[in-house]
PDB file of C-alpha atoms in Angstrom:
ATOM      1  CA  UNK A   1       2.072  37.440 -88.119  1.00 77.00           C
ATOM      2  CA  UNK A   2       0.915  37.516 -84.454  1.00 76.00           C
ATOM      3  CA  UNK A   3       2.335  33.901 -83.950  1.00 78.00           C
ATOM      4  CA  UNK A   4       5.902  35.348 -84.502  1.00 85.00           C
ATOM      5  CA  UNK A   5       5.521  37.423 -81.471  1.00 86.00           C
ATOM      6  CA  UNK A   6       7.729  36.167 -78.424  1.00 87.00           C
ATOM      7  CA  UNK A   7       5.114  37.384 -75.857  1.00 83.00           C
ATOM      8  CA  UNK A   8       1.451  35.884 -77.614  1.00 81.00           C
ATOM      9  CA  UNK A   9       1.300  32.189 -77.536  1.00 80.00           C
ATOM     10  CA  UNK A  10      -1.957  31.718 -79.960  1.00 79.00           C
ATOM     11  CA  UNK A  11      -4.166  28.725 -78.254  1.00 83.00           C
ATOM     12  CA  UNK A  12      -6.446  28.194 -81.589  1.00 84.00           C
ATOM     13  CA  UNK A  13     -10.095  28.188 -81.275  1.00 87.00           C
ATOM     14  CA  UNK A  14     -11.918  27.223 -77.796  1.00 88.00           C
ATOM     15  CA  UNK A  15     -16.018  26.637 -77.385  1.00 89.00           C
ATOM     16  CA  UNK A  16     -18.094  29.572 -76.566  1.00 83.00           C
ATOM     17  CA  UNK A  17     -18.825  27.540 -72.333  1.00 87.00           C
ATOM     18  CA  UNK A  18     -14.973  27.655 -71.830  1.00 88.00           C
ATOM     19  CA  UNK A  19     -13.883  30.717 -73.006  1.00 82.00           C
ATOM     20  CA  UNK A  20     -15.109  32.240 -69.765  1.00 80.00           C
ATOM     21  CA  UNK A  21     -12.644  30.398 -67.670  1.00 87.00           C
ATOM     22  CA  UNK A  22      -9.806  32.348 -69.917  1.00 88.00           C
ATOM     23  CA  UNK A  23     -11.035  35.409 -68.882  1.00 85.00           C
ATOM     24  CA  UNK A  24     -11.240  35.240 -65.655  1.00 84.00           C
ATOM     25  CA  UNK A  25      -7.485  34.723 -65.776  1.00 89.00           C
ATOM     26  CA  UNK A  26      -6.893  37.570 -67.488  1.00 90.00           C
ATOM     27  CA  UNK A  27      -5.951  40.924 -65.657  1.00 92.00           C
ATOM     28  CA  UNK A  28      -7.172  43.298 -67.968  1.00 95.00           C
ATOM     29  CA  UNK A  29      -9.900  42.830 -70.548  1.00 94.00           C
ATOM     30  CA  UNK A  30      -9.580  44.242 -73.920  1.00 94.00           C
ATOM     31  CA  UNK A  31     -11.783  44.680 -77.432  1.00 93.00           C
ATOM     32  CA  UNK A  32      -9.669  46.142 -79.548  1.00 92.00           C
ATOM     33  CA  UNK A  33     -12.142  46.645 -82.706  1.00 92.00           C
ATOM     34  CA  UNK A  34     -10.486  48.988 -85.725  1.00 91.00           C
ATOM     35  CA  UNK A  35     -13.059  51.627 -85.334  1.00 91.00           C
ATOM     36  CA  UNK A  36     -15.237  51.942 -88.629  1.00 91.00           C
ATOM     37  CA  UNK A  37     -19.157  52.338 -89.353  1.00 91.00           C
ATOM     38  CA  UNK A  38     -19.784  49.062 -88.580  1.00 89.00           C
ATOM     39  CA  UNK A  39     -18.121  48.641 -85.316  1.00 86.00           C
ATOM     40  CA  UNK A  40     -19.207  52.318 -84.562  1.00 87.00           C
ATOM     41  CA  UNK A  41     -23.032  50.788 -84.579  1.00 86.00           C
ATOM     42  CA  UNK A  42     -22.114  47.794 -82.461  1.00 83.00           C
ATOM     43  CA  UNK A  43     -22.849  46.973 -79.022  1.00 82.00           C
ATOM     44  CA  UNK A  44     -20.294  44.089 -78.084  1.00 86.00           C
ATOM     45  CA  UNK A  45     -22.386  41.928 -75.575  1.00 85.00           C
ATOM     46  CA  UNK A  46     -18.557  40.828 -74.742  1.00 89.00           C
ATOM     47  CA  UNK A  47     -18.596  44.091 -72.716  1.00 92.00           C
ATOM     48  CA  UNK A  48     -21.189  43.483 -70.264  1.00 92.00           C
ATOM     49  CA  UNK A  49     -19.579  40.014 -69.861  1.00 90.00           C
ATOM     50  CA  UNK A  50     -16.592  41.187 -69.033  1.00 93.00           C
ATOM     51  CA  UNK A  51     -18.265  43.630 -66.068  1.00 95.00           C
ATOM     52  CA  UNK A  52     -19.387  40.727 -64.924  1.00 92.00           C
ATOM     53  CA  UNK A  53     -15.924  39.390 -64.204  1.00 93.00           C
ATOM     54  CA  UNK A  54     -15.172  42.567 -62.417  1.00 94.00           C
ATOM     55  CA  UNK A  55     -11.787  42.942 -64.524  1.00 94.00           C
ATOM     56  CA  UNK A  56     -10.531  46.231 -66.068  1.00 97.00           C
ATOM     57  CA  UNK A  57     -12.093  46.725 -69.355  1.00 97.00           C
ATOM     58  CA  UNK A  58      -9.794  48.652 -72.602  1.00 97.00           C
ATOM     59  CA  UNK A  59     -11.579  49.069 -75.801  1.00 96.00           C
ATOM     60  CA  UNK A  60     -11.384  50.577 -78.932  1.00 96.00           C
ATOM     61  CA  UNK A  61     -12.969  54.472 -79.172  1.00 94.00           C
ATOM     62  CA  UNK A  62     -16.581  52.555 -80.129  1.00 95.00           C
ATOM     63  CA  UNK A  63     -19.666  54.731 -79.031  1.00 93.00           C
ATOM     64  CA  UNK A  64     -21.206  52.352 -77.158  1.00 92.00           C
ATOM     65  CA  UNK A  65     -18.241  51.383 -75.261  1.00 94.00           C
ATOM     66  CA  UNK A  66     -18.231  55.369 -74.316  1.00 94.00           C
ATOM     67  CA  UNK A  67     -21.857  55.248 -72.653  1.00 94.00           C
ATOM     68  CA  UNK A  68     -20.135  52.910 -69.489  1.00 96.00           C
ATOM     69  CA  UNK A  69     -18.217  54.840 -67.080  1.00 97.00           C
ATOM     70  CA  UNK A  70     -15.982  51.535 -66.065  1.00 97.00           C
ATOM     71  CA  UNK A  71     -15.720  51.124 -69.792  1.00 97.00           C
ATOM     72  CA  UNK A  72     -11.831  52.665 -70.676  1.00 97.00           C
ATOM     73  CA  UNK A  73     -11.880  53.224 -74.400  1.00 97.00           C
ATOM     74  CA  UNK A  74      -8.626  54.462 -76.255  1.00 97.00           C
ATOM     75  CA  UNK A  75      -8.462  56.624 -79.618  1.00 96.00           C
ATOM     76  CA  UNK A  76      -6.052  55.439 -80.769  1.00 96.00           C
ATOM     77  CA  UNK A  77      -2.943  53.286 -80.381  1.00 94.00           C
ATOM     78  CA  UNK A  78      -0.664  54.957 -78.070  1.00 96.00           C
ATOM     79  CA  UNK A  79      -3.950  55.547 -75.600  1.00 97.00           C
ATOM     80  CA  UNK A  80      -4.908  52.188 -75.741  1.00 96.00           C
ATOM     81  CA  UNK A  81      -1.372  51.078 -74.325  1.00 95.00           C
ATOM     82  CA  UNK A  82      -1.158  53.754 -71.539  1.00 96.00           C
ATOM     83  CA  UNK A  83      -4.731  52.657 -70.439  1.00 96.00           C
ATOM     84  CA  UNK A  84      -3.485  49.524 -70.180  1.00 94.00           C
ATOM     85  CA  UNK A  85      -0.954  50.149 -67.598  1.00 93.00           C
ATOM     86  CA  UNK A  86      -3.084  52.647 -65.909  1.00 93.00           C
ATOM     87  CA  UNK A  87      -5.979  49.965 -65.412  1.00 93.00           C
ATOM     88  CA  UNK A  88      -3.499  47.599 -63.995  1.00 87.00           C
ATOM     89  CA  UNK A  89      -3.544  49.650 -60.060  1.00 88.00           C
ATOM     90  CA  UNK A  90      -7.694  49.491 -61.230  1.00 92.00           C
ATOM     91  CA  UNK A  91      -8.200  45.903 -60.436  1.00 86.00           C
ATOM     92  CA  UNK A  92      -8.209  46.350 -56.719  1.00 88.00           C
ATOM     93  CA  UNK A  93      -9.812  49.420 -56.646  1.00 94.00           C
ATOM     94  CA  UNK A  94     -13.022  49.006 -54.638  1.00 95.00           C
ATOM     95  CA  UNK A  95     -14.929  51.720 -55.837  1.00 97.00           C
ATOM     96  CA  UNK A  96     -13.912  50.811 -59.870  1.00 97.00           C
ATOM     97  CA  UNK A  97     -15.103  47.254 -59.141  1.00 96.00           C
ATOM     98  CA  UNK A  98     -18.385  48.257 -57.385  1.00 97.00           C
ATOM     99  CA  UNK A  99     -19.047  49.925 -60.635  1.00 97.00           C
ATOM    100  CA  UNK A 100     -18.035  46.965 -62.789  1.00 97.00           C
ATOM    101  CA  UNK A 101     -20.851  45.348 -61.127  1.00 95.00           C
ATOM    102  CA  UNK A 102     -23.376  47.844 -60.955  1.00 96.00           C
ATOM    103  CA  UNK A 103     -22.997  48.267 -64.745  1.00 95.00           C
ATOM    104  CA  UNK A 104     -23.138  44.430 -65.430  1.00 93.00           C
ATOM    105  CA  UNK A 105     -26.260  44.120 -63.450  1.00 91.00           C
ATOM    106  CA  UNK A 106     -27.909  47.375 -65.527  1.00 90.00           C
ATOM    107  CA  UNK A 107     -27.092  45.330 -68.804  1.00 86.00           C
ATOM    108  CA  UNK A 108     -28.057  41.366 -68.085  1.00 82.00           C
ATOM    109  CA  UNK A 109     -30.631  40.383 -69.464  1.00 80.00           C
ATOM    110  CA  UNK A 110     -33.413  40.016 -66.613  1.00 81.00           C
ATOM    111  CA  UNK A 111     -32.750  43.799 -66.309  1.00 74.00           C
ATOM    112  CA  UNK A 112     -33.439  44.337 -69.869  1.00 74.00           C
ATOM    113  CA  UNK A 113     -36.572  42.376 -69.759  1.00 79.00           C
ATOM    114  CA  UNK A 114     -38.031  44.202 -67.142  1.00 78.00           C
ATOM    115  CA  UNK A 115     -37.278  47.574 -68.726  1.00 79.00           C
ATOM    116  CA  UNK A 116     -39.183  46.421 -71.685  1.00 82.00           C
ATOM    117  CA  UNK A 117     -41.956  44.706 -69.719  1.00 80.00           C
ATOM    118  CA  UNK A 118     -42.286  48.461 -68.137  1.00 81.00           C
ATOM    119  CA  UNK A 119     -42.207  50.449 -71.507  1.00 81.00           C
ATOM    120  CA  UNK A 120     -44.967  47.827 -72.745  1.00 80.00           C
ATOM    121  CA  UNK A 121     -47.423  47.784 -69.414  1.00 78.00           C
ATOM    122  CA  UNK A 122     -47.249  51.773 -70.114  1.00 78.00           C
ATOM    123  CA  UNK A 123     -48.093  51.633 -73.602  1.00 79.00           C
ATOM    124  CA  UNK A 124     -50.763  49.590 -72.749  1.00 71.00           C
ATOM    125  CA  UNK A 125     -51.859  51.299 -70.318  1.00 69.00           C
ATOM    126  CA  UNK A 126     -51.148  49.691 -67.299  1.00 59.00           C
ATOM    127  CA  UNK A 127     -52.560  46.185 -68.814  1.00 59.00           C
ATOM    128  CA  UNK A 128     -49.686  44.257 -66.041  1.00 57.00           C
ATOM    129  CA  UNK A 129     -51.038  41.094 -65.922  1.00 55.00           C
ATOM    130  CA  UNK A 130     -51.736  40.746 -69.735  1.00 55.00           C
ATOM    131  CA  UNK A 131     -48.200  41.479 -70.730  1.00 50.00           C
ATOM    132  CA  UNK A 132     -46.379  39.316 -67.861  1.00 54.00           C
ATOM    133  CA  UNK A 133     -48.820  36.580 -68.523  1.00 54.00           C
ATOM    134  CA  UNK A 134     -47.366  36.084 -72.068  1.00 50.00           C
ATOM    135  CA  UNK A 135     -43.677  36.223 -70.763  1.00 50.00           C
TER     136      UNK A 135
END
């Protein structure tokens, strides 16, 4: 019933290379999963996307969501609303946005890839040019 709403105008599906122009219209970002054991074991890449936009991020009470400090993530209902309109004053908050990008740069995947590049070359005991010479 969301298309009866007077304030949500539903746009239908977009392609995956657009939807990023959406966003970065946006104010606030949002994932609002119901919280069960399936989205309590999921790591929403959308997330680190999203820092990457340096916009205000709300989400659901998911446990990975909790492990990012720019990351706002509601219990329930009522929280999820009033962090809204607190993360409104955070989009020009220098500090909040510095973090945004700190923790989008932690997550992309170059990052990752060196991270397991190092966990390899030290269970291989320092074998460096073996490992990178396969990547």
């Amino acid at each position: 019933k969301i298309e009866e709403l007077n304030n949500v105008y539903f746009m239908g599906s977009k392609e995956y290379d657009i939807l990023k122009n959406y966003a970065s219209k946006m104010d606030i970002l949002t994932i609002p999963f119901v919280i069960n054991s399936i989205t309590q074991a999921t790591s929403p890449l959308k997330l680190f996307e999203y820092m990457a936009l340096h916009k205000p991020i709300v989400t659901s009470a998911m446990n990975e969501c909790k492990n990012y400090k720019s990351v706002k993530t509601a219990e329930n209902h009522e929280e999820f609303i009033k962090l809204l309109y607190d993360c409104d004053k955070l989009s020009k908050d220098k500090k909040y946005i510095e973090l945004l990008d700190k923790e989008a740069r932690e997550n992309d995947w170059g990052h990752k890839a060196d991270l397991i590049i190092e966990m390899l070359e030290k269970s291989e005991g320092g074998k460096k040019n073996e490992i990178r010479s396969y990547i």
